[in-house]
PDB file of C-alpha atoms (C1' of nucleotides) in Angstrom:
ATOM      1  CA  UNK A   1      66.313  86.977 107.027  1.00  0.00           C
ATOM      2  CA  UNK A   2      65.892  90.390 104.997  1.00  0.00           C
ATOM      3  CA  UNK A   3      66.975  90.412 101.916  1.00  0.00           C
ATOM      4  CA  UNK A   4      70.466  88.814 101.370  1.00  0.00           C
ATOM      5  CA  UNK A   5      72.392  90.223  99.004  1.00  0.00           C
ATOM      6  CA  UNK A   6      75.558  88.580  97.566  1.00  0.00           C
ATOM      7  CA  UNK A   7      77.560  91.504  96.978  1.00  0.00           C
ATOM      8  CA  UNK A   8      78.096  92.393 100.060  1.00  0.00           C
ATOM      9  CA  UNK A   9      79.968  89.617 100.493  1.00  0.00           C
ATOM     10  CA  UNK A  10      82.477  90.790  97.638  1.00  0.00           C
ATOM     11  CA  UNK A  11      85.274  90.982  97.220  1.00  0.00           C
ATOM     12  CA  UNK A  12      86.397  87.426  98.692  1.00  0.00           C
ATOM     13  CA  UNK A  13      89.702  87.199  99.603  1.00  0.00           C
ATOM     14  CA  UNK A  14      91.856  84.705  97.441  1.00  0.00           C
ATOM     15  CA  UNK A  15      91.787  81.997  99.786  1.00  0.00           C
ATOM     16  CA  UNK A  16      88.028  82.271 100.656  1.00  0.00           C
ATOM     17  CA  UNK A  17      87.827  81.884  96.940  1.00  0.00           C
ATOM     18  CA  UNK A  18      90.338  78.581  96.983  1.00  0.00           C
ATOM     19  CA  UNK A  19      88.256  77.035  99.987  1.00  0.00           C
ATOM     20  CA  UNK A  20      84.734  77.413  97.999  1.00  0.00           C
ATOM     21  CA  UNK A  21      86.009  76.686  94.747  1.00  0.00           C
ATOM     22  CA  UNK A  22      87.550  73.332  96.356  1.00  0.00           C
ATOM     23  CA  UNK A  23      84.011  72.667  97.566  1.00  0.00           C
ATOM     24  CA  UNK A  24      82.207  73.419  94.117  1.00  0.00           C
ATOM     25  CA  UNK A  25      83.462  69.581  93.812  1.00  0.00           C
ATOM     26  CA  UNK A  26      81.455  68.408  96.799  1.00  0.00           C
ATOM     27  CA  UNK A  27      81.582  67.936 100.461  1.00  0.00           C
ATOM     28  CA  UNK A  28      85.341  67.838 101.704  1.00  0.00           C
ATOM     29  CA  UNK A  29      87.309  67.868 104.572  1.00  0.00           C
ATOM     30  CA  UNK A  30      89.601  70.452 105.897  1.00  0.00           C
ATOM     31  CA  UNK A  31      93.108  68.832 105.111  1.00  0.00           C
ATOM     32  CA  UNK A  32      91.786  67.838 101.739  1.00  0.00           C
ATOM     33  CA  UNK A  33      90.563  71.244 100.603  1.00  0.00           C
ATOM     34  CA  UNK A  34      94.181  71.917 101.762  1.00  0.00           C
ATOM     35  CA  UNK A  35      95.823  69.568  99.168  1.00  0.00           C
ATOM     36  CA  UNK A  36      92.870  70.351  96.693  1.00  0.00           C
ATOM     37  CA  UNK A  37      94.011  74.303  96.614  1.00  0.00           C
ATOM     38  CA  UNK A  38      97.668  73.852  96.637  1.00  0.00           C
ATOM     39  CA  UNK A  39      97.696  71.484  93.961  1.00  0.00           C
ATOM     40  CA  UNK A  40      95.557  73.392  91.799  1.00  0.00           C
ATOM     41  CA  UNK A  41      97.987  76.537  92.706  1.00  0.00           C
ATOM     42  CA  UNK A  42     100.890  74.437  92.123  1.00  0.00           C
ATOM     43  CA  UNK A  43     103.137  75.778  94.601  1.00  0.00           C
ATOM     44  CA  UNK A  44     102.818  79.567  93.746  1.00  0.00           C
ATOM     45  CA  UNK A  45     100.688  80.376  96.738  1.00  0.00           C
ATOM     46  CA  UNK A  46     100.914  77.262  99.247  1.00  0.00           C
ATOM     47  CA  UNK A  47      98.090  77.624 101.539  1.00  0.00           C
ATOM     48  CA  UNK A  48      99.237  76.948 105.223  1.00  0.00           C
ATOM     49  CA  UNK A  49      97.206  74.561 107.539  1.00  0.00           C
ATOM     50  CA  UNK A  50      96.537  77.489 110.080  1.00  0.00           C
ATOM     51  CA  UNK A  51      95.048  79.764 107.200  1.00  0.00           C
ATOM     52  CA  UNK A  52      93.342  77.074 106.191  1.00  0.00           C
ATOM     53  CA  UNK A  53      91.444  76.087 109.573  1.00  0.00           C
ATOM     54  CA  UNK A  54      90.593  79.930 110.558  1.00  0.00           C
ATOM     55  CA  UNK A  55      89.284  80.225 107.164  1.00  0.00           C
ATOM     56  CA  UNK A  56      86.895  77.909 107.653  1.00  0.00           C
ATOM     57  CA  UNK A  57      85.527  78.522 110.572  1.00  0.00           C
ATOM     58  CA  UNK A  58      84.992  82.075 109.374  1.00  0.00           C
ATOM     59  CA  UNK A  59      83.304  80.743 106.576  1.00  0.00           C
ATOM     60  CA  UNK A  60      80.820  78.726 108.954  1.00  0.00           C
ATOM     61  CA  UNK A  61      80.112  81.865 110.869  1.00  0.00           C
ATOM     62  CA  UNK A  62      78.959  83.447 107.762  1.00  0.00           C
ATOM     63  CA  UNK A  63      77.169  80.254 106.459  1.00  0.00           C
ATOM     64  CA  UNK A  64      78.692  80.274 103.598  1.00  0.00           C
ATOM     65  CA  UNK A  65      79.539  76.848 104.304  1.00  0.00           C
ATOM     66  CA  UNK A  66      78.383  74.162 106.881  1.00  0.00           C
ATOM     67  CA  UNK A  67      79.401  71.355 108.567  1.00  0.00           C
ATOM     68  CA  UNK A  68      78.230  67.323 107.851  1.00  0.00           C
ATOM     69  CA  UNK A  69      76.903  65.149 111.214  1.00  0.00           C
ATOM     70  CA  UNK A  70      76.475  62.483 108.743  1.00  0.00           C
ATOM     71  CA  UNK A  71      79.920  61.013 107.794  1.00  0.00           C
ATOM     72  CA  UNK A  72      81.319  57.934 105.883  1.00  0.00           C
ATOM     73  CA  UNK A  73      81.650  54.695 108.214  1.00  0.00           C
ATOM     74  CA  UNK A  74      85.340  53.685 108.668  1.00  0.00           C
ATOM     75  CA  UNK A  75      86.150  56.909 108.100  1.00  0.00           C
ATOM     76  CA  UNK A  76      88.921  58.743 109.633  1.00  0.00           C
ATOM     77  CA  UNK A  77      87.464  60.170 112.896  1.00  0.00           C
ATOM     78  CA  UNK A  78      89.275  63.325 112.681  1.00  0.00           C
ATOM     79  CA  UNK A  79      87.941  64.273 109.677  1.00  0.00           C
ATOM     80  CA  UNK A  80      85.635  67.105 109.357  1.00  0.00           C
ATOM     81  CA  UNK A  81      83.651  67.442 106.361  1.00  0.00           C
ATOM     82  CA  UNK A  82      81.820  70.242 105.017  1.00  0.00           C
ATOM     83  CA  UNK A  83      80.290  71.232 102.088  1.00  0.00           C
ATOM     84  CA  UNK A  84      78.634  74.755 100.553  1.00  0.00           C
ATOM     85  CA  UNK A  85      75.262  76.528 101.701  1.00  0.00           C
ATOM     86  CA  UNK A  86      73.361  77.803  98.794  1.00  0.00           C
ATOM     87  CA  UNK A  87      74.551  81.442 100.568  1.00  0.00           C
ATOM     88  CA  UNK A  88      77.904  79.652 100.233  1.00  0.00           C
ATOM     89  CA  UNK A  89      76.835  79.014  96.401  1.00  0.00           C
ATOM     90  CA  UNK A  90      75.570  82.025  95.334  1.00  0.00           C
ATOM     91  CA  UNK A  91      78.525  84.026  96.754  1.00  0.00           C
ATOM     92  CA  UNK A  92      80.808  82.184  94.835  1.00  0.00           C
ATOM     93  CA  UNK A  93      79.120  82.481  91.869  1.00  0.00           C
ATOM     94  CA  UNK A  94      78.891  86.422  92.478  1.00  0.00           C
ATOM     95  CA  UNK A  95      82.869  85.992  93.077  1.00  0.00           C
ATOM     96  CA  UNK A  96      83.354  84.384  90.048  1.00  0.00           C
ATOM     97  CA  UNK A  97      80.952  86.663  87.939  1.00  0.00           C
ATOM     98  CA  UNK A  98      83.262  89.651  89.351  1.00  0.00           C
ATOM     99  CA  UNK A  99      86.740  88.052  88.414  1.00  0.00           C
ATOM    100  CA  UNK A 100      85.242  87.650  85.089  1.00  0.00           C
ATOM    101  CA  UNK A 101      84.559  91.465  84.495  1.00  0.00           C
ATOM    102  CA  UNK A 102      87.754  92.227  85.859  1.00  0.00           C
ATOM    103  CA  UNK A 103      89.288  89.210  83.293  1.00  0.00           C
ATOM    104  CA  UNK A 104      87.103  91.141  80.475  1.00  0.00           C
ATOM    105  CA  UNK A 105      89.121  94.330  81.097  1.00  0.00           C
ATOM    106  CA  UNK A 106      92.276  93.321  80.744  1.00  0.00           C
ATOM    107  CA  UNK A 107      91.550  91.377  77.710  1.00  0.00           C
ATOM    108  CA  UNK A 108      89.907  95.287  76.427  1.00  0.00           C
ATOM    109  CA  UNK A 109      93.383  96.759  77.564  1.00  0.00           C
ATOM    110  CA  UNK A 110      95.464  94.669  75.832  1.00  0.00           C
ATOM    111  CA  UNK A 111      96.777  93.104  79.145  1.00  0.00           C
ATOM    112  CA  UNK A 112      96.689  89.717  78.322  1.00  0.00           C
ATOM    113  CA  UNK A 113      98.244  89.923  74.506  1.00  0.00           C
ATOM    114  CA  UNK A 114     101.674  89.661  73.114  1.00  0.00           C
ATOM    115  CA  UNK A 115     104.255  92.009  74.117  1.00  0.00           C
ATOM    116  CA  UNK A 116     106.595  92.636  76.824  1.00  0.00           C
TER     117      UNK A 116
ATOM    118  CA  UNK U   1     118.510  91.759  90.467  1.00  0.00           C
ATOM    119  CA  UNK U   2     118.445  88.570  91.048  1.00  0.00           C
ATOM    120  CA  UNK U   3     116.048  86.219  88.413  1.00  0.00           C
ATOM    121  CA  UNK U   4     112.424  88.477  89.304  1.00  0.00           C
ATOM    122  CA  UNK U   5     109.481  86.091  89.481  1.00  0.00           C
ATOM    123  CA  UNK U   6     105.989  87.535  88.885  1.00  0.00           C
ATOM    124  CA  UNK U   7     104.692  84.614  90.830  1.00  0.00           C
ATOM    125  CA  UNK U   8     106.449  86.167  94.384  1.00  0.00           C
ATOM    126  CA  UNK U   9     104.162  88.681  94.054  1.00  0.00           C
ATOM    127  CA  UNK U  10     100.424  86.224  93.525  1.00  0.00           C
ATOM    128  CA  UNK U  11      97.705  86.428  95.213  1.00  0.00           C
ATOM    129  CA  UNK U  12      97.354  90.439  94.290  1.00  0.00           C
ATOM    130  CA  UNK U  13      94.829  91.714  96.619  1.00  0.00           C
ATOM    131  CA  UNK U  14      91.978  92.577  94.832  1.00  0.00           C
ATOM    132  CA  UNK U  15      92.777  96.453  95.213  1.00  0.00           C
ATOM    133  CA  UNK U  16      95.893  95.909  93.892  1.00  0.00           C
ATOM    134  CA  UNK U  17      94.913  93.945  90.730  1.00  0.00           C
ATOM    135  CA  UNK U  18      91.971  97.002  90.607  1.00  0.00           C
ATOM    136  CA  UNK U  19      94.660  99.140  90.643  1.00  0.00           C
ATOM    137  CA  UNK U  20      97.190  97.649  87.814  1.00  0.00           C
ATOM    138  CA  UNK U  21      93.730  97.280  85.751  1.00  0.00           C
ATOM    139  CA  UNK U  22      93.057 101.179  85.959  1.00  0.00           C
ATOM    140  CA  UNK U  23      96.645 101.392  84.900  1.00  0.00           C
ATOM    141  CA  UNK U  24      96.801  99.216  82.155  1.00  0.00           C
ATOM    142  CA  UNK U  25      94.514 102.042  80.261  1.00  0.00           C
ATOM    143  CA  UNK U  26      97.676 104.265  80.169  1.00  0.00           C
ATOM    144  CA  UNK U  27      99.466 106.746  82.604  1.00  0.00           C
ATOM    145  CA  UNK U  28      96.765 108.151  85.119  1.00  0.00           C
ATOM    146  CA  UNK U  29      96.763 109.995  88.424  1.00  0.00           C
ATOM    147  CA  UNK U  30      95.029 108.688  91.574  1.00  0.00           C
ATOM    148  CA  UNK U  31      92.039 110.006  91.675  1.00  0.00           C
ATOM    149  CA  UNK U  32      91.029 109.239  88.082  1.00  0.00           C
ATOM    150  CA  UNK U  33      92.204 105.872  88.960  1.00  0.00           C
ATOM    151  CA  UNK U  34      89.732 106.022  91.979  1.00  0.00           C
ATOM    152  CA  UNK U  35      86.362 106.853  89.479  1.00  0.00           C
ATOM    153  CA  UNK U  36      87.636 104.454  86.736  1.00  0.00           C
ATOM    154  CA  UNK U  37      87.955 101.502  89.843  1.00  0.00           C
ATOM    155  CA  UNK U  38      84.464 102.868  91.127  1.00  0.00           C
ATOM    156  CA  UNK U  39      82.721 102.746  87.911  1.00  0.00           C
ATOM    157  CA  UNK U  40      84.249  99.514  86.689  1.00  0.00           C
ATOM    158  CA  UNK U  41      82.851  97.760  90.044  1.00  0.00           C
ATOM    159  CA  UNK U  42      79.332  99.738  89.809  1.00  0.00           C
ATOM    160  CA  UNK U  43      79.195 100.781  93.334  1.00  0.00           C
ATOM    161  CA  UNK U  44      79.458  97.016  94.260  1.00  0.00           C
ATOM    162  CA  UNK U  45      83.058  97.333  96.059  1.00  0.00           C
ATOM    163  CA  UNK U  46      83.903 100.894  96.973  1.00  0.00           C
ATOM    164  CA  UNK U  47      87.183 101.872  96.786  1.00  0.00           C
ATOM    165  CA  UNK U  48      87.933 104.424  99.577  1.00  0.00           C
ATOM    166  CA  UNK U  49      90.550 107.553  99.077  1.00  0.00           C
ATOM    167  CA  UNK U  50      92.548 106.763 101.555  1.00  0.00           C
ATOM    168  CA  UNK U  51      92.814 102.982 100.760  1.00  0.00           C
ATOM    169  CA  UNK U  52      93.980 104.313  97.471  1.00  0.00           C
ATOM    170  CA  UNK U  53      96.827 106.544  98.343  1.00  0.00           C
ATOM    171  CA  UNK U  54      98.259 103.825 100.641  1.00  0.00           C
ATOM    172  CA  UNK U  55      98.127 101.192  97.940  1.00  0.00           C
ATOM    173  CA  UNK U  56      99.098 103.450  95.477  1.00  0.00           C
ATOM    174  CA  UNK U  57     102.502 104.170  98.197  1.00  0.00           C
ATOM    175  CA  UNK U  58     102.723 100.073  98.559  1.00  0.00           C
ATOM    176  CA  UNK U  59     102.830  99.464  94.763  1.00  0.00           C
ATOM    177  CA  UNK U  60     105.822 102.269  93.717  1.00  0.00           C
ATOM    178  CA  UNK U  61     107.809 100.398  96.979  1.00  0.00           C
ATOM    179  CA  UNK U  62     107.286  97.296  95.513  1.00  0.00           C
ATOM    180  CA  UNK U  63     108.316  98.784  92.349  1.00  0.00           C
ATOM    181  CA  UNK U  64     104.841  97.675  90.078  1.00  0.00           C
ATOM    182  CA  UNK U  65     104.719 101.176  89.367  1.00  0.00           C
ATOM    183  CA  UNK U  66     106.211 104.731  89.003  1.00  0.00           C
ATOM    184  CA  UNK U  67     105.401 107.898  89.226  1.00  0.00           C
ATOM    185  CA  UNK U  68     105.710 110.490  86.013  1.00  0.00           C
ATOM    186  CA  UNK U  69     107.943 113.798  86.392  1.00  0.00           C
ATOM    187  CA  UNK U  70     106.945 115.172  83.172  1.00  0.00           C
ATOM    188  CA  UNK U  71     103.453 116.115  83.526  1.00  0.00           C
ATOM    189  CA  UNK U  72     100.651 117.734  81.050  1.00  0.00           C
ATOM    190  CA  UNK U  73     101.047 121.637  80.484  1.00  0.00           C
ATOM    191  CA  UNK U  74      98.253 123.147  82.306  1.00  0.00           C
ATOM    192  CA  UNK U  75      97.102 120.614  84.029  1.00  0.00           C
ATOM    193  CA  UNK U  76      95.940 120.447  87.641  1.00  0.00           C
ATOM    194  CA  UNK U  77      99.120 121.050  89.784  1.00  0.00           C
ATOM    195  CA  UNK U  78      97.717 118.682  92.914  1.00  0.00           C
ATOM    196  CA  UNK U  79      97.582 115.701  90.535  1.00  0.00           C
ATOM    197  CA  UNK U  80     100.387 112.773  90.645  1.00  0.00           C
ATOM    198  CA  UNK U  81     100.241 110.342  87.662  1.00  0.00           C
ATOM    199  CA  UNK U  82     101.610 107.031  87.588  1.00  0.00           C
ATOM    200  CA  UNK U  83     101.986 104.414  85.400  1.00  0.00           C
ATOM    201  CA  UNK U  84     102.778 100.564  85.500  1.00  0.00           C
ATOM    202  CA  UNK U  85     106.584  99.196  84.946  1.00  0.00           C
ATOM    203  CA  UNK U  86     107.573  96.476  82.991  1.00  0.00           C
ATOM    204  CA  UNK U  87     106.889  94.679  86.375  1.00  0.00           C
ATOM    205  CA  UNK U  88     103.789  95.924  86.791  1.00  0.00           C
ATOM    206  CA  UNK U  89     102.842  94.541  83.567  1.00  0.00           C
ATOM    207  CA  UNK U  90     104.382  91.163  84.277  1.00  0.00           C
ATOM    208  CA  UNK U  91     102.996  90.605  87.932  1.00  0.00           C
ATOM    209  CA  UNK U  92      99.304  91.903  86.567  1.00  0.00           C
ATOM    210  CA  UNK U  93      99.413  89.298  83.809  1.00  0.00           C
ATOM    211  CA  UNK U  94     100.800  86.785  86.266  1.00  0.00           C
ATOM    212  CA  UNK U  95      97.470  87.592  88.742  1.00  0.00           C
ATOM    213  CA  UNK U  96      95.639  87.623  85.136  1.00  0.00           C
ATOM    214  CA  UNK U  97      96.605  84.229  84.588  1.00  0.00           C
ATOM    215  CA  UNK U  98      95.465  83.125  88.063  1.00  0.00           C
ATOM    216  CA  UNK U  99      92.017  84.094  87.795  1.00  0.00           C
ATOM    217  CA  UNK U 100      91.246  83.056  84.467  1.00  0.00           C
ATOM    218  CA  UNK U 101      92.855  79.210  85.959  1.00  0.00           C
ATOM    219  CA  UNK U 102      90.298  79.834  88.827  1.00  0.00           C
ATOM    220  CA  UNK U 103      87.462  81.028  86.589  1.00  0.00           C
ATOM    221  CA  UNK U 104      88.212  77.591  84.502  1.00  0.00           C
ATOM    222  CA  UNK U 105      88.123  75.336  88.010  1.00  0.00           C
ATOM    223  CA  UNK U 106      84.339  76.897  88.744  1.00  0.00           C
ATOM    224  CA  UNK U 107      83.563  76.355  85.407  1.00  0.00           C
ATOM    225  CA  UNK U 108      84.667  72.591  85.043  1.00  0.00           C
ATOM    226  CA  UNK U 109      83.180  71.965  88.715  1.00  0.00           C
ATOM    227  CA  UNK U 110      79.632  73.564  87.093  1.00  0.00           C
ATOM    228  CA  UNK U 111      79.852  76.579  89.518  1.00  0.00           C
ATOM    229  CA  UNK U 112      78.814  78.575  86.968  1.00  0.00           C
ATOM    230  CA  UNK U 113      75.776  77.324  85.339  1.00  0.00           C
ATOM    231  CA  UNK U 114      72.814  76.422  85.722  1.00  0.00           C
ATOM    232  CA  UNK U 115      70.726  75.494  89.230  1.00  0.00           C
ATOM    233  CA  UNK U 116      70.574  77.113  92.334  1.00  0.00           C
TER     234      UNK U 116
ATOM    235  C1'  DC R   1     107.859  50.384 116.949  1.00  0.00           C
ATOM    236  C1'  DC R   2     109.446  54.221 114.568  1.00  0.00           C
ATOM    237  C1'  DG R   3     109.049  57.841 111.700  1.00  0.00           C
ATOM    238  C1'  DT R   4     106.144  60.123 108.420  1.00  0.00           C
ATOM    239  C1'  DC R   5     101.851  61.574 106.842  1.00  0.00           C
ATOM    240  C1'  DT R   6      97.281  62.907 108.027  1.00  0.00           C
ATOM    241  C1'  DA R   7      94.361  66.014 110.533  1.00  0.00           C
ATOM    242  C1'  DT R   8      92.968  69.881 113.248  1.00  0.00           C
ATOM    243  C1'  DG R   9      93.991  73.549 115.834  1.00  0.00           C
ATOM    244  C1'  DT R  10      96.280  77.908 118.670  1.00  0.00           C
ATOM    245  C1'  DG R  11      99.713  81.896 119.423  1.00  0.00           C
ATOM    246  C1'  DC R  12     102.065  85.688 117.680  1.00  0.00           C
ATOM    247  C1'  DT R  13     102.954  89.228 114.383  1.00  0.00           C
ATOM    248  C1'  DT R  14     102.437  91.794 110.179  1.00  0.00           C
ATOM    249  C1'  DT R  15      99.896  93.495 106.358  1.00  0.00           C
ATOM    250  C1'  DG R  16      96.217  95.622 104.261  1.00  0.00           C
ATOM    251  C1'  DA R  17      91.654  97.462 104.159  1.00  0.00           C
ATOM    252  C1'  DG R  18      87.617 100.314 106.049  1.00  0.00           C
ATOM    253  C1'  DC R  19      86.328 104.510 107.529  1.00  0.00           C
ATOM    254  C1'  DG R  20      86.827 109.065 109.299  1.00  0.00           C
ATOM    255  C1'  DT R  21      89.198 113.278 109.094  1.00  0.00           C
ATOM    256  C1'  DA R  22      92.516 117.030 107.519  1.00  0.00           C
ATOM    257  C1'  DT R  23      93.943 120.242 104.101  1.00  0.00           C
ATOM    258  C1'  DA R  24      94.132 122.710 100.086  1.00  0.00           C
ATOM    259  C1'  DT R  25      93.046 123.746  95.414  1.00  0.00           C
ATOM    260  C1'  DT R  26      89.999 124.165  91.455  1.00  0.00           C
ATOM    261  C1'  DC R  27      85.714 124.540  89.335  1.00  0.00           C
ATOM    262  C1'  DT R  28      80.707 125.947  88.942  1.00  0.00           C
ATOM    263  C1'  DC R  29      77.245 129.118  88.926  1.00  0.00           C
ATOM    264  C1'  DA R  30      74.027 132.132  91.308  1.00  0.00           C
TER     265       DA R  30
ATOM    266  C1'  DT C   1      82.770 137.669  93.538  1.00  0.00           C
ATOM    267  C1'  DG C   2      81.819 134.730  96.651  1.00  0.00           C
ATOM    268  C1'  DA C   3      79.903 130.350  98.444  1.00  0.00           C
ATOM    269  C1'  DG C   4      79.805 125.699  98.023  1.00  0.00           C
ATOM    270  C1'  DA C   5      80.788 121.472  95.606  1.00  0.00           C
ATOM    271  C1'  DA C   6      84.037 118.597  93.489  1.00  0.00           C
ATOM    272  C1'  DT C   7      88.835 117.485  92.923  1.00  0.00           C
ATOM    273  C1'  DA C   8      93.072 115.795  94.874  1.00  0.00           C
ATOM    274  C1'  DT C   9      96.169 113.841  98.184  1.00  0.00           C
ATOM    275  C1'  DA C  10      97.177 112.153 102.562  1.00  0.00           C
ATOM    276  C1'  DC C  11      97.178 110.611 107.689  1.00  0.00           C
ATOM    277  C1'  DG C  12      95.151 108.303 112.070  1.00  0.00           C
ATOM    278  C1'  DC C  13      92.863 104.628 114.129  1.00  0.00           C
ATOM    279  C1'  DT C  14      91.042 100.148 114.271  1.00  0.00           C
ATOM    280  C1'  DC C  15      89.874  95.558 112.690  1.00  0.00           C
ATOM    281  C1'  DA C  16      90.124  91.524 109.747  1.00  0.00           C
ATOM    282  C1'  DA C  17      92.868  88.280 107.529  1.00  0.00           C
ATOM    283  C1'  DA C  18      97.054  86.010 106.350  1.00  0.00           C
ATOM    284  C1'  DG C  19     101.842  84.164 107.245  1.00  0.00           C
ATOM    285  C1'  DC C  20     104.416  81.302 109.932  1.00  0.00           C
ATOM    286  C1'  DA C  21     105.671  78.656 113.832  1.00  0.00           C
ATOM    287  C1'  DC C  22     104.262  75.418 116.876  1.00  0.00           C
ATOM    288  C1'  DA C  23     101.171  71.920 119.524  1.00  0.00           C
ATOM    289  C1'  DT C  24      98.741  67.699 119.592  1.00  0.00           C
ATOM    290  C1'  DA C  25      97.390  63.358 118.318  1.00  0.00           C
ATOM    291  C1'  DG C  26      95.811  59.488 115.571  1.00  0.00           C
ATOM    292  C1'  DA C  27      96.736  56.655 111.187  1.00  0.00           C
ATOM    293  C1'  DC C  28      99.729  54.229 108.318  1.00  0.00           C
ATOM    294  C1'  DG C  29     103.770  51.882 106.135  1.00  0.00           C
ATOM    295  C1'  DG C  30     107.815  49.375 106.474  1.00  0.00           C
TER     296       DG C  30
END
DNA sequence: CCGTCTATGTGCTTTGAGCGTATATTCTCA
DNA sequence: TGAGAATATACGCTCAAAGCACATAGACGG
């Protein structure tokens, strides 16, 4: 593998950021993540079930995340859990390392402050 | 104009937010708002002309901007400067807002420190 | 057993971005 | 002064991703 580089990953698009951030917790499953994100949004961006599912399996093509074969017993058979690579890991911390530069400028242009 | 909800507007694309950042220095034309985008990012995330322009078109639709008629005395006659409306300035703090509640999550879920 | 919630997925369409190209003007400096 | 580079805006084409509707089916509560 030659080299990887998590910038070129950059910038994720918001819900690529939701579905990682939901698995910073742990491994998940799909329709969990799904509650996970639109809770945490609270109802200003609801993530739809069919976003949600191509999503992922985009993420697994770029191993960014990866799918369990081990799964709780009397578990819900339906269920498919996955959790992050340490690609997966290092992207998001990249992510968040950019939103925080961009968060830094518009505290340094008086974005954020008082005012209209 | 019925009750106007920053929120409508949320997730920004990241152009978009790169965009009302540039903006938020002041009154600019596009291609200055291209190099301050391109520095800001350090060559990480280029921003391409023509992705500009059409963003630049997308945001004065959508009314998060406007374009100046006065214009500096001798200045360059191709140029076009813009700056954000009171709109602008909400929806940018609104996406402003977002991140930073994102930036929190991957901090309480240790995304950020530490480890691998 | 009946409806609702859980759970995953596909089809269709629109939006936005990447990248190349066009066009013209202004600026630099040999 | 003339050539070439940088400035400045914009369009064409294509692909990736999201929105939204819909399909399917098992689990669960009353």
């Amino acid at each position: 593998m030659d080299r990887f580089r998590a910038e070129t990953f950059l910038p994720l698009t918001p819900v690529a950021f939701d579905i990682l951030l939901a698995l910073a917790d742990g491994e998940q499953h799909g329709y969990r993540i799904l509650q996970d994100v639109n809770m945490r949004s609270g109802s200003i961006t609801a993530l739809h079930a069919g976003t949600l599912y191509r999503a992922l399996a985009r993420l697994l093509e770029q191993d960014l995340i990866q799918e369990l074969s081990e799964r709780p017993a009397e578990d819900d058979e339906r269920r498919r859990y996955y959790r992050l690579t340490d690609r997966g890991i290092a992207v998001a911390r990249a992510e968040a390392r950019r939103l925080a530069g961009q968060l830094a400028t518009a505290e340094a242009r008086n974005l954020l402050k008082a005012h209209a």
